[in-house]
CSV table of C-alpha atoms in Angstrom, one decimal:
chain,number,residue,atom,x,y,z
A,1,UNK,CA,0.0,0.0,0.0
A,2,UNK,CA,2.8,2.4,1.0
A,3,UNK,CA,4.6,1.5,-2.3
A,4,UNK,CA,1.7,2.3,-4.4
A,5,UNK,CA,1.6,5.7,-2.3
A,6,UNK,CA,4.3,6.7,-3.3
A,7,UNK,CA,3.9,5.8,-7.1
A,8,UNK,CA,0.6,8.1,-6.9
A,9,UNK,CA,2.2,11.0,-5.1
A,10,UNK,CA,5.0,10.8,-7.8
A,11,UNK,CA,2.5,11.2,-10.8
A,12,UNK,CA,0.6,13.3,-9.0
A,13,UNK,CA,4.1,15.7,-8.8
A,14,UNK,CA,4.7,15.1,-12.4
A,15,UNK,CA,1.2,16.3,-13.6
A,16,UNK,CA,1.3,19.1,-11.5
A,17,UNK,CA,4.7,20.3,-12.6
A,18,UNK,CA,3.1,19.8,-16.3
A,19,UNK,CA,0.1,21.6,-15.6
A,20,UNK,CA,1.9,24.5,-14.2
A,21,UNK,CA,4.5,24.6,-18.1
A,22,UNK,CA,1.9,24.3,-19.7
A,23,UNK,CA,-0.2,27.3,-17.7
A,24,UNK,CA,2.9,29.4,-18.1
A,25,UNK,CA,3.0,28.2,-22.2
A,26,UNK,CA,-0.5,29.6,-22.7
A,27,UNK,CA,-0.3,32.8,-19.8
A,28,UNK,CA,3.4,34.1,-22.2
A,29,UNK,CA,1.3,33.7,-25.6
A,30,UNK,CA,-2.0,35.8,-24.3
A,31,UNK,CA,0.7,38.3,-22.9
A,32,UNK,CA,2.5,38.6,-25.6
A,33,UNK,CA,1.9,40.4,-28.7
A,34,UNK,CA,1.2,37.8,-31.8
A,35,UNK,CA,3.5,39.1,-34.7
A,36,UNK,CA,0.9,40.1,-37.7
A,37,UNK,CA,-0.1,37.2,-39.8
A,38,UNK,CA,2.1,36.8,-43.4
A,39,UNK,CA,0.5,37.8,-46.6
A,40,UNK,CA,-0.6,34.5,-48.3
A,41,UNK,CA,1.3,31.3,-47.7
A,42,UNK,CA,5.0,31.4,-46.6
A,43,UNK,CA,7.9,30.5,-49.0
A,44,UNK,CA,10.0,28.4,-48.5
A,45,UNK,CA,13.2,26.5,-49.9
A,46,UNK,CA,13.1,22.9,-50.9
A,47,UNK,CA,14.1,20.7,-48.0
A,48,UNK,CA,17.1,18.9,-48.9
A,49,UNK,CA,16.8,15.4,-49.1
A,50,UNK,CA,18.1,12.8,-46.4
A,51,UNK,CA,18.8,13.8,-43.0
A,52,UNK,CA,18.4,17.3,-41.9
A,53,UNK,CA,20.0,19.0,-38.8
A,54,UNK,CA,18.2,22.4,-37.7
A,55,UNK,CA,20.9,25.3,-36.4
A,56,UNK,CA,19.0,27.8,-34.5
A,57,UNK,CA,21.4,30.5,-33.9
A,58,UNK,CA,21.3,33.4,-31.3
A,59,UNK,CA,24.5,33.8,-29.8
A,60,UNK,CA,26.4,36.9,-31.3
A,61,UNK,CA,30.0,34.9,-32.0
A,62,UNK,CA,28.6,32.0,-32.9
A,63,UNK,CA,30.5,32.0,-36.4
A,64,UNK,CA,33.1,30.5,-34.6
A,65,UNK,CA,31.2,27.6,-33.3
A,66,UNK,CA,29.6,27.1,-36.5
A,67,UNK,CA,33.2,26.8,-38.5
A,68,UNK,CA,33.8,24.1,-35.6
A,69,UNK,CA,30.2,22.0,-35.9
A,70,UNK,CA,29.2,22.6,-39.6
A,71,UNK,CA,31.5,20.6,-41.6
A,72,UNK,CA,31.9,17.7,-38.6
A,73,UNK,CA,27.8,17.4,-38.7
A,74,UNK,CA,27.9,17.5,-42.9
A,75,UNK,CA,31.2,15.1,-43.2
A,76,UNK,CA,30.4,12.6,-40.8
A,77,UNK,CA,27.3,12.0,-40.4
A,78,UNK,CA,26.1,13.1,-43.7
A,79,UNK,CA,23.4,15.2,-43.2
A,80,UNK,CA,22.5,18.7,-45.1
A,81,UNK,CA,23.1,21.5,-41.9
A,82,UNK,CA,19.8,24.5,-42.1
A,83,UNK,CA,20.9,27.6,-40.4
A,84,UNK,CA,18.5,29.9,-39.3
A,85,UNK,CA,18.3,32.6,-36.4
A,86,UNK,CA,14.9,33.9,-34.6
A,87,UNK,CA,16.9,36.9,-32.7
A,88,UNK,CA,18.4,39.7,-34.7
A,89,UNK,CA,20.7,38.8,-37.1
A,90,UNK,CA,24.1,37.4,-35.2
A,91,UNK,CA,25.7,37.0,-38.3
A,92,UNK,CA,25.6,38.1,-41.7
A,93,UNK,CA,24.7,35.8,-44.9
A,94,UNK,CA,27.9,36.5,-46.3
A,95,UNK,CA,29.5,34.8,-43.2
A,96,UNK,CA,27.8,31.2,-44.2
A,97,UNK,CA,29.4,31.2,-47.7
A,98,UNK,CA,32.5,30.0,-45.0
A,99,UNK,CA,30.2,26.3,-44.7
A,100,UNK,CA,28.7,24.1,-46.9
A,101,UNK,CA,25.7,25.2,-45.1
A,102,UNK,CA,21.9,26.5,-46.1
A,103,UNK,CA,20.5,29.7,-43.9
A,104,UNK,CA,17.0,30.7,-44.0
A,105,UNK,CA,15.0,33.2,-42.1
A,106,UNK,CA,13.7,31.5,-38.8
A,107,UNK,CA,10.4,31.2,-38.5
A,108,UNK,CA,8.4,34.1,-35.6
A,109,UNK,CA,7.9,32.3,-32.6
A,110,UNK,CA,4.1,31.9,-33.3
A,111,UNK,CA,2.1,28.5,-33.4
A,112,UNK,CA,1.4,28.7,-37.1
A,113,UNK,CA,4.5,29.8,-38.3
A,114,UNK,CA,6.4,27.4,-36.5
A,115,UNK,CA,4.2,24.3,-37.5
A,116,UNK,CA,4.4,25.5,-40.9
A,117,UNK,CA,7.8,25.1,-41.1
A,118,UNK,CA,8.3,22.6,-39.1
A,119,UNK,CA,5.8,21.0,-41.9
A,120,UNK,CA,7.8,21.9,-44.6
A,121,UNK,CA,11.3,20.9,-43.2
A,122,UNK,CA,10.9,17.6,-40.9
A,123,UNK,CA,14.7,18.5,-39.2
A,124,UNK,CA,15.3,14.9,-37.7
A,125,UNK,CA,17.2,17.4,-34.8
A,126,UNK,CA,17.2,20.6,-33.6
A,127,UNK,CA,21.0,22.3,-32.0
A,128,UNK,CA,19.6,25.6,-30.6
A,129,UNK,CA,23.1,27.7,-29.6
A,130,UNK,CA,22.9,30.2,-27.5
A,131,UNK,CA,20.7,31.2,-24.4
A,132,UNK,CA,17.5,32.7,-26.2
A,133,UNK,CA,15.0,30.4,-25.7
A,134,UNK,CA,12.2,30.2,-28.7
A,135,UNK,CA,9.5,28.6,-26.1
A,136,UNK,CA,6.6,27.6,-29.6
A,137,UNK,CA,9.4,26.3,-31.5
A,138,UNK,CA,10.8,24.3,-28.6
A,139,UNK,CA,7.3,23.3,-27.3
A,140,UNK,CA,5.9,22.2,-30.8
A,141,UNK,CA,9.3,20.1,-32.0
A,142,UNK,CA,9.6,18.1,-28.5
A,143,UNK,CA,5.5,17.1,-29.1
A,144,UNK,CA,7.1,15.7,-32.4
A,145,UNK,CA,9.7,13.8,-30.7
A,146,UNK,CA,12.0,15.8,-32.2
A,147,UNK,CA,15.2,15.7,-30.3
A,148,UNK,CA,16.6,18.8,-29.3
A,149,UNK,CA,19.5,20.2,-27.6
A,150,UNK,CA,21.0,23.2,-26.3
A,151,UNK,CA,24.7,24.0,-26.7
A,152,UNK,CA,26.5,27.1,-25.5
A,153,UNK,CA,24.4,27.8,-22.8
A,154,UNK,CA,25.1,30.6,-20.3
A,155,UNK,CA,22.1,31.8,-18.4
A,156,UNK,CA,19.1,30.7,-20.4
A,157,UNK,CA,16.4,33.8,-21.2
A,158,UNK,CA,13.0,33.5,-23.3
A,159,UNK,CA,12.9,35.0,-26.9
A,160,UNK,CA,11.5,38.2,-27.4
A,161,UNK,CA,10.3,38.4,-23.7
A,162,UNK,CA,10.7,41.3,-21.5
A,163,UNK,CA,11.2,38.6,-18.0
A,164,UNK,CA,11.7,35.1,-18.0
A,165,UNK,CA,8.7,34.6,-14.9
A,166,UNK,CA,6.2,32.7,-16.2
A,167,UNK,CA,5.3,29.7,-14.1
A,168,UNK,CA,6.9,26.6,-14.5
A,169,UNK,CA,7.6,27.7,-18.2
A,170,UNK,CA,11.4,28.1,-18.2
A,171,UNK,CA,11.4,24.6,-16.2
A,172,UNK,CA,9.6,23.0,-18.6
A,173,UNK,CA,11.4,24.1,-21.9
A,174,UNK,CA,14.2,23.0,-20.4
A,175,UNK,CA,13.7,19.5,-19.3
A,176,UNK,CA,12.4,19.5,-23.4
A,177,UNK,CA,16.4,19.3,-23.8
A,178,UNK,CA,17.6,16.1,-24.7
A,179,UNK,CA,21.3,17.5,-23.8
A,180,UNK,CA,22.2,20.7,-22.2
A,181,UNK,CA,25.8,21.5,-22.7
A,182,UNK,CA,26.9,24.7,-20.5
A,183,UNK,CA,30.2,26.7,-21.0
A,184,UNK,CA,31.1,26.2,-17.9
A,185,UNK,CA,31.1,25.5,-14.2
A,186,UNK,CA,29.3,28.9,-13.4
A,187,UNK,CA,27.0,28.3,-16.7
A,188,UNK,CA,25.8,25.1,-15.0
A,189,UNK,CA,25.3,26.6,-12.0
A,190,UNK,CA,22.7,29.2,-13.6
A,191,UNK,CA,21.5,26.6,-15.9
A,192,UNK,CA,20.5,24.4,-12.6
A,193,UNK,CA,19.0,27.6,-10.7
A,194,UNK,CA,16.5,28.2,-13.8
A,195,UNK,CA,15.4,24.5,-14.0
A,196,UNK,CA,18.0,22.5,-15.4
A,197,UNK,CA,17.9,19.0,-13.8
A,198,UNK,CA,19.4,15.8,-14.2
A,199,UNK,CA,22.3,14.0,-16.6
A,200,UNK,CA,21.4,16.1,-19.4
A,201,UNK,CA,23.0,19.3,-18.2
A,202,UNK,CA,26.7,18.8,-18.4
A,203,UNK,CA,29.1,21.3,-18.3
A,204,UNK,CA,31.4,20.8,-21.4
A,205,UNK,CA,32.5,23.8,-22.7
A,206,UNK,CA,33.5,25.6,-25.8
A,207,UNK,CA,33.1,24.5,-29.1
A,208,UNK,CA,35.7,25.1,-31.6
A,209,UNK,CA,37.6,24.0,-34.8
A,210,UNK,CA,40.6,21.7,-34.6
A,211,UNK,CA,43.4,23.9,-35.6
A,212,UNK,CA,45.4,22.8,-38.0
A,213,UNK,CA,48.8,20.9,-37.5
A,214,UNK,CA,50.9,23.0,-39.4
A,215,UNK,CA,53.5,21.0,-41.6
A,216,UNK,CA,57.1,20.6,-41.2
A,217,UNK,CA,60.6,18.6,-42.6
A,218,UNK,CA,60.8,15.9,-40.0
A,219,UNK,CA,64.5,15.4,-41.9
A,220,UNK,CA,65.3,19.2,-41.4
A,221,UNK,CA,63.8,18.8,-37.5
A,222,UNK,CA,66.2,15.7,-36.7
A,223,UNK,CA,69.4,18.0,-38.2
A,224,UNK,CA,68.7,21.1,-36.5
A,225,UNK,CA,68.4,19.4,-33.7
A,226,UNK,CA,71.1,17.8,-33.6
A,227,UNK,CA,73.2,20.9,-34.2
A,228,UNK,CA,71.1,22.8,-31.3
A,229,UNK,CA,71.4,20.0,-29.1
A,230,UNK,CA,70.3,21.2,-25.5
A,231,UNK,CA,70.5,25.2,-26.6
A,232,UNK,CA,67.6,26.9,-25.5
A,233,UNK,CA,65.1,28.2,-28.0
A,234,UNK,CA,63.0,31.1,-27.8
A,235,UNK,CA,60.5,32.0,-31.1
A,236,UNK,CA,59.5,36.4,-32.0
A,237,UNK,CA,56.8,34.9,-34.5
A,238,UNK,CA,54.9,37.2,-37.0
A,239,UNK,CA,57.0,40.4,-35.5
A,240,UNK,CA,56.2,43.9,-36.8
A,241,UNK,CA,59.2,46.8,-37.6
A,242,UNK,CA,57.8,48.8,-34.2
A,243,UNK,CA,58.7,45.2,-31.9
A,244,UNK,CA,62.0,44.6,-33.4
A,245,UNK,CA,63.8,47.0,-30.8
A,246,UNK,CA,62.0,45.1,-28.2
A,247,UNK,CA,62.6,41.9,-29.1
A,248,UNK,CA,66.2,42.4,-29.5
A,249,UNK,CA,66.3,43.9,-26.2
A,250,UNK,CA,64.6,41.2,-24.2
A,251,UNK,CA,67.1,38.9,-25.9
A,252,UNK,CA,70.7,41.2,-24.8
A,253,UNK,CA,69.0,40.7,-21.3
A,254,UNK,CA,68.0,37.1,-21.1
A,255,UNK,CA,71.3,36.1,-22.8
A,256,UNK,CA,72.7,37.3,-19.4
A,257,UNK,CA,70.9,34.6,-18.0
A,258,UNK,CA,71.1,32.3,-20.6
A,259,UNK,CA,74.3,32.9,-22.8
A,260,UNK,CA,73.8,30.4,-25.1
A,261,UNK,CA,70.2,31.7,-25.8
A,262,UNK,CA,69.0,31.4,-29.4
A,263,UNK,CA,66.7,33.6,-31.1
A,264,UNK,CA,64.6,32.7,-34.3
A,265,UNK,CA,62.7,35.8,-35.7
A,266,UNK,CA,60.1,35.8,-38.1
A,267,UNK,CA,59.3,39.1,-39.5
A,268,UNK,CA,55.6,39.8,-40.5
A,269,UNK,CA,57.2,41.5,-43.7
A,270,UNK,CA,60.1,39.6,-45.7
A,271,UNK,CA,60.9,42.9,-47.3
A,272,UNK,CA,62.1,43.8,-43.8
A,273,UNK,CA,64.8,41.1,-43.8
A,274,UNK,CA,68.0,42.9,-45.0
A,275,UNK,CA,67.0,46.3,-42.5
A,276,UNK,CA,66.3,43.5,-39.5
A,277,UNK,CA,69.7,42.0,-39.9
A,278,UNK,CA,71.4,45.4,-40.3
A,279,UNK,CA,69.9,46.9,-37.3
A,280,UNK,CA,70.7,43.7,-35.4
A,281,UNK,CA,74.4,43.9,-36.3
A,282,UNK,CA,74.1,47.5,-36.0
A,283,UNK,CA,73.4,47.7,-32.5
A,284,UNK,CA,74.7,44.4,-31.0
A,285,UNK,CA,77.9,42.3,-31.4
A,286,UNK,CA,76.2,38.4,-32.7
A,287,UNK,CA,76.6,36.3,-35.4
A,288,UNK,CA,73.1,36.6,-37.0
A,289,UNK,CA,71.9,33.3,-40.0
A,290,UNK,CA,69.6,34.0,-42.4
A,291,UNK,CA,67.6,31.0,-43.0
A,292,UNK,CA,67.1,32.3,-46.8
A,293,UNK,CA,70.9,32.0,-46.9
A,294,UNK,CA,70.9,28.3,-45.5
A,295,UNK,CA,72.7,29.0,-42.4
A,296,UNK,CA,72.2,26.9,-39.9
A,297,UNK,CA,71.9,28.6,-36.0
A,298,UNK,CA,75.4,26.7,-35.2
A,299,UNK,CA,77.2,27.9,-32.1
A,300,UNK,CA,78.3,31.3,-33.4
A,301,UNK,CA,74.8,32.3,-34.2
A,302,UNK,CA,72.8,34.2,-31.4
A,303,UNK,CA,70.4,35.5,-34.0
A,304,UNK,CA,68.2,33.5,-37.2
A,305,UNK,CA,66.3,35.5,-39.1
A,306,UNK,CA,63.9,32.7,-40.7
A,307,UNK,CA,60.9,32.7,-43.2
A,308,UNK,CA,57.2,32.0,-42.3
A,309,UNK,CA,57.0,29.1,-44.7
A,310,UNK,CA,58.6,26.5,-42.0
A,311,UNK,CA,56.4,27.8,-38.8
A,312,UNK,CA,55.2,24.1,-38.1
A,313,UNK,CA,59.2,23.5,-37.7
A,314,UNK,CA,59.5,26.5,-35.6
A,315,UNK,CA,57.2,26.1,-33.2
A,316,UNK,CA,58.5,22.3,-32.7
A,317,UNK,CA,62.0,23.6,-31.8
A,318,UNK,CA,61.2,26.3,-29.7
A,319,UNK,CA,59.5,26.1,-26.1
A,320,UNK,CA,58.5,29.8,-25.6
A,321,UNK,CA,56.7,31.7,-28.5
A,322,UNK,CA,56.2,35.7,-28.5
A,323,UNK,CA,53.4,36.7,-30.7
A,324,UNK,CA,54.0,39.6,-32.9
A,325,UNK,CA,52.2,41.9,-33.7
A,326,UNK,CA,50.7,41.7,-29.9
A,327,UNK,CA,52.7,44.2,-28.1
A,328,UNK,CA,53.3,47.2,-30.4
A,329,UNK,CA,51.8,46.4,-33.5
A,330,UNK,CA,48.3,46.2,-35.3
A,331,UNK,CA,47.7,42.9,-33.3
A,332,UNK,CA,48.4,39.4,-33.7
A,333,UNK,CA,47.7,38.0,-36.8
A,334,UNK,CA,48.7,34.3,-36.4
A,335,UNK,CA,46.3,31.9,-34.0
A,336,UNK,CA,47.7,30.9,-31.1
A,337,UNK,CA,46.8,27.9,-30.8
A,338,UNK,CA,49.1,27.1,-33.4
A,339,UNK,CA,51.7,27.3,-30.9
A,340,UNK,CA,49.7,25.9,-28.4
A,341,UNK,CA,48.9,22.7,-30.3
A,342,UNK,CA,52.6,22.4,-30.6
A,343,UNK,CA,53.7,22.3,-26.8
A,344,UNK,CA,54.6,26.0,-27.5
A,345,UNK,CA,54.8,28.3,-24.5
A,346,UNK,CA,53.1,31.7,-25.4
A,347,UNK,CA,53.8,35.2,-24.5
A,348,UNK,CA,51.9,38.0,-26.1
A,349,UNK,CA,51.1,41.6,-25.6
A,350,UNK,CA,47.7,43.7,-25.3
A,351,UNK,CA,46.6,44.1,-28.3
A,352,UNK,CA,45.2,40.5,-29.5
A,353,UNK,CA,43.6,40.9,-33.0
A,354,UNK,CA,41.2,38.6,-34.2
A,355,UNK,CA,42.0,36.4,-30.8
A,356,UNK,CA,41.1,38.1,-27.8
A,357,UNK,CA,38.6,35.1,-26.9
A,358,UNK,CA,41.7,32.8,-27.5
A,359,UNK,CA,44.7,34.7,-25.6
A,360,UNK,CA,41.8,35.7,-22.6
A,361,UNK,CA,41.2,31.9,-22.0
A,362,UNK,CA,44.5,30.9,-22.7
A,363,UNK,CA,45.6,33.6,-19.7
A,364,UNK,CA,42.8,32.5,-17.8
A,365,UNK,CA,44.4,28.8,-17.6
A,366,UNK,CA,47.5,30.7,-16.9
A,367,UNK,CA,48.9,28.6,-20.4
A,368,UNK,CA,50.3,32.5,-21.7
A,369,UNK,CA,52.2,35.4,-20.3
A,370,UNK,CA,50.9,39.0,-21.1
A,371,UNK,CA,53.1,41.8,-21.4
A,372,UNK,CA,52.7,45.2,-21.6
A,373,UNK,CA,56.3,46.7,-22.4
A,374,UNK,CA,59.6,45.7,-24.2
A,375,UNK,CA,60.6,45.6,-20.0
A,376,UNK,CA,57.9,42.8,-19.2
A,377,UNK,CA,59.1,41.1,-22.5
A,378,UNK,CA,62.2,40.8,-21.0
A,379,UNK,CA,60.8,39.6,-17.9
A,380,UNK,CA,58.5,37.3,-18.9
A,381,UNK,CA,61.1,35.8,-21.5
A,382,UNK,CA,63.6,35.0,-18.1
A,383,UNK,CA,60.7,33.4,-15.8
A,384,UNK,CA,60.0,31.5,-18.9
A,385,UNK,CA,63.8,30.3,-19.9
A,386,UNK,CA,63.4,27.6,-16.9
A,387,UNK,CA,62.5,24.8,-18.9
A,388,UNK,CA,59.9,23.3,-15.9
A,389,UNK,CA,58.1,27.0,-15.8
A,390,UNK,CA,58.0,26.4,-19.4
A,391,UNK,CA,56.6,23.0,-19.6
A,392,UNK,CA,53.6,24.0,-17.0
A,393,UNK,CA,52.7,26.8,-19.3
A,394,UNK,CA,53.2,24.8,-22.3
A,395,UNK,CA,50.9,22.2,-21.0
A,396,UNK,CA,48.2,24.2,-20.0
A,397,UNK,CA,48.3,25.7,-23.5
A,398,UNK,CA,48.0,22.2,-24.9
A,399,UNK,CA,45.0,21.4,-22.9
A,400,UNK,CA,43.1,24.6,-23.8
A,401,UNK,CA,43.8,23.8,-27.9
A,402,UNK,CA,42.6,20.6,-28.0
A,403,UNK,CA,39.9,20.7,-25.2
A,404,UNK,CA,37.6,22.5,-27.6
A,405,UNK,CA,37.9,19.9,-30.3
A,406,UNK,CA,36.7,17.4,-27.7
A,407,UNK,CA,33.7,19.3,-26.8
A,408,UNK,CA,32.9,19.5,-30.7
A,409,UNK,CA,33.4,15.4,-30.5
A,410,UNK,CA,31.0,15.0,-28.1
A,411,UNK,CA,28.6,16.7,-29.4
A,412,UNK,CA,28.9,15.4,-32.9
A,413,UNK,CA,28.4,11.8,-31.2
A,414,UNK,CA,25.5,13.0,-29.5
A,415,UNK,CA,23.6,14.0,-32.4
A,416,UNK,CA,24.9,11.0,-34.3
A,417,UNK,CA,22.9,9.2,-31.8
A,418,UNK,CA,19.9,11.3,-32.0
A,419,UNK,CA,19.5,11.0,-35.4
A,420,UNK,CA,20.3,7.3,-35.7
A,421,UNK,CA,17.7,6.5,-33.8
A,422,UNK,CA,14.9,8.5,-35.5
């Protein structure tokens, strides 16, 4: 008797908890204003045939995650990739010429809109990124079994809602999720506090793109080597004419520290060559190579002055990186986790290009140094000369490359899953 107590009560929990979504569903649409009605029928593309993945998009830098999902989604599991976005505009059209991918305007968040293409389309799932929550579009594909899931969450909001208090609502979208996957720690925390429950929230993190392994002379690797032996290494990649007199300072001080210290420069400019070597010789008494004159960096070399062409060489030889371009250029131009991927210690100034999001979570994993002046260059390049301070940083950079592709694995296998079951 007791057990079949309990087994009421229970049921009795669950229909109250749907009663009060589906009360919250109904209370948001009389609240909020219906978007006026479209002239005649709506047009629409022809659905592509085979599988069909929906990509509803309203995070704001989610042209990143999409270069990392898009292709995985389209290559491996085969299916045609429909982009669309019910917030404004995150990206522009021009953007998705990047993918093999087909955006169309989203659908309004209102019943017949959404079941008319829904009708039309048949996505076998549904990836919404971001934390805008289209509550109709949500609501209608989970009563079609449609399996859904929500990546890049944050702090989950409603769509084109002034609050997110409607009872039982946000709960109940939510648990419509067939995976939640939240930045982070704090994400899941916020995730859990609006109604998130159970396995399916997991706190993943950031999609992204593997970067690529750049290539490299595994013959020249073994010879240089050899000739370098156990002389440290330190890399000025991608370095603009106003960092030249800083990089050559930080290297007159740490070869105080370090008097066998090698440094290989790249300049971002090869025009720049002959006028780097001059004002090197210029200013300083070293032996300085030219790699476009096959030198090698043999013992009577403090100085090579090498081409971008061999970077995936570079970055194997040398444990500490400076990116150029960082400190008192026009900002860094190369991606960092190149160096990253390659066991690559990283030190960069503050101004990061195109890679702020990279070089911020890279510092925030304490896998890069920031500098501000040629001084903290100098500084920074010392603390870093001791190879175990090195390897920590190095490591942590590692990690933070190649966790992102992991996250993008995961959540290609989950919709492999979803889809191979429908």
């Amino acid at each position: 008797r007791r057990y079949w107590e309990q087994i009421r009560r229970y049921y009795q929990h669950r229909s109250r908890k749907k009663m009060t979504y589906r009360f919250g569903l109904r209370l948001l649409n009389l609240l909020t204003p219906s978007p006026a009605p479209q002239a005649g029928p709506i047009p629409f593309i022809p659905r592509p045939s085979g599988k069909l993945i929906l990509l509803n998009v309203s995070d704001p830098v989610a042209m990143q995650i999409l270069l990392a999902l898009v292709p995985r989604l389209i290559e491996e599991l085969g299916a045609s990739v429909l982009i669309t976005s019910q917030s404004a505009g995150p990206f522009s059209c021009s953007d998705i010429a990047l993918i093999e991918a087909i955006f169309v305007p989203g659908p309004r968040d209102s019943p017949l809109e959404v079941v008319a293409f829904l009708d039309h389309f048949h996505p076998d799932a549904i990836l919404n990124i971001g934390d805008q929550l289209p509550p109709i579009l949500i609501d209608t594909a989970a009563n079609r079994t449609i399996p859904l899931f929500l990546l890049e969450a944050k702090a989950p909001r409603l769509l084109n809602s002034g609050f997110d208090w409607w009872p039982g609502l946000m709960r109940g979208l939510l648990a419509r999720f067939r995976t939640i996957v939240a930045l982070d720690g704090g994400a899941l925390l916020s995730i859990r506090q609006a109604g998130g429950r159970g396995d399916s929230v997991q706190a993943l993190g950031r999609m992204e793109e593997a970067c690529p392994i750049l290539p490299y002379d595994e013959k020249r690797r073994q010879n240089l080597a050899k000739i370098l032996n156990t002389r440290p290494i330190w890399l000025a990649a991608d370095i603009e004419s106003s960092e030249e007199a800083a990089v050559i300072s930080a290297h007159a001080n740490a070869l105080s520290v370090a008097h066998r210290l090698l440094l290989i420069i790249v300049p971002r400019e090869a025009a720049r060559v002959p006028a780097l070597e001059a004002l090197i010789l210029s200013q300083k008494n070293w032996g300085v190579g030219l790699e476009a004159r096959n030198e090698l960096p043999n013992q009577e070399i403090e100085v090579l002055i090498a081409g971008p062409e061999a970077y995936g060489l570079w970055y194997r030889l040398s444990p500490i990186t400076f990116l150029g371009g960082s400190l008192y250029g026009e900002g860094c131009a190369r991606n960092p986790f190149e160096a990253a991927a390659m066991g690559s210690a990283l030190m960069h100034g503050p101004r990061p290009g195109a890679f702020g999001t990279y070089l911020g979570r890279l510092g925030a994993a304490r896998a890069a140094v920031a500098v501000s002046t040629g001084q903290d260059l100098h500084e920074a390049l010392t603390d870093l000369l001791s190879p175990d301070r090195a390897a920590l940083h190095a490591q942590a950079a590692w990690a933070v490359a190649s966790n992102g592709v992991d996250v993008t694995d995961q959540v290609v296998e989950m919709v492999r899953s979803a889809i191979g079951e429908a």
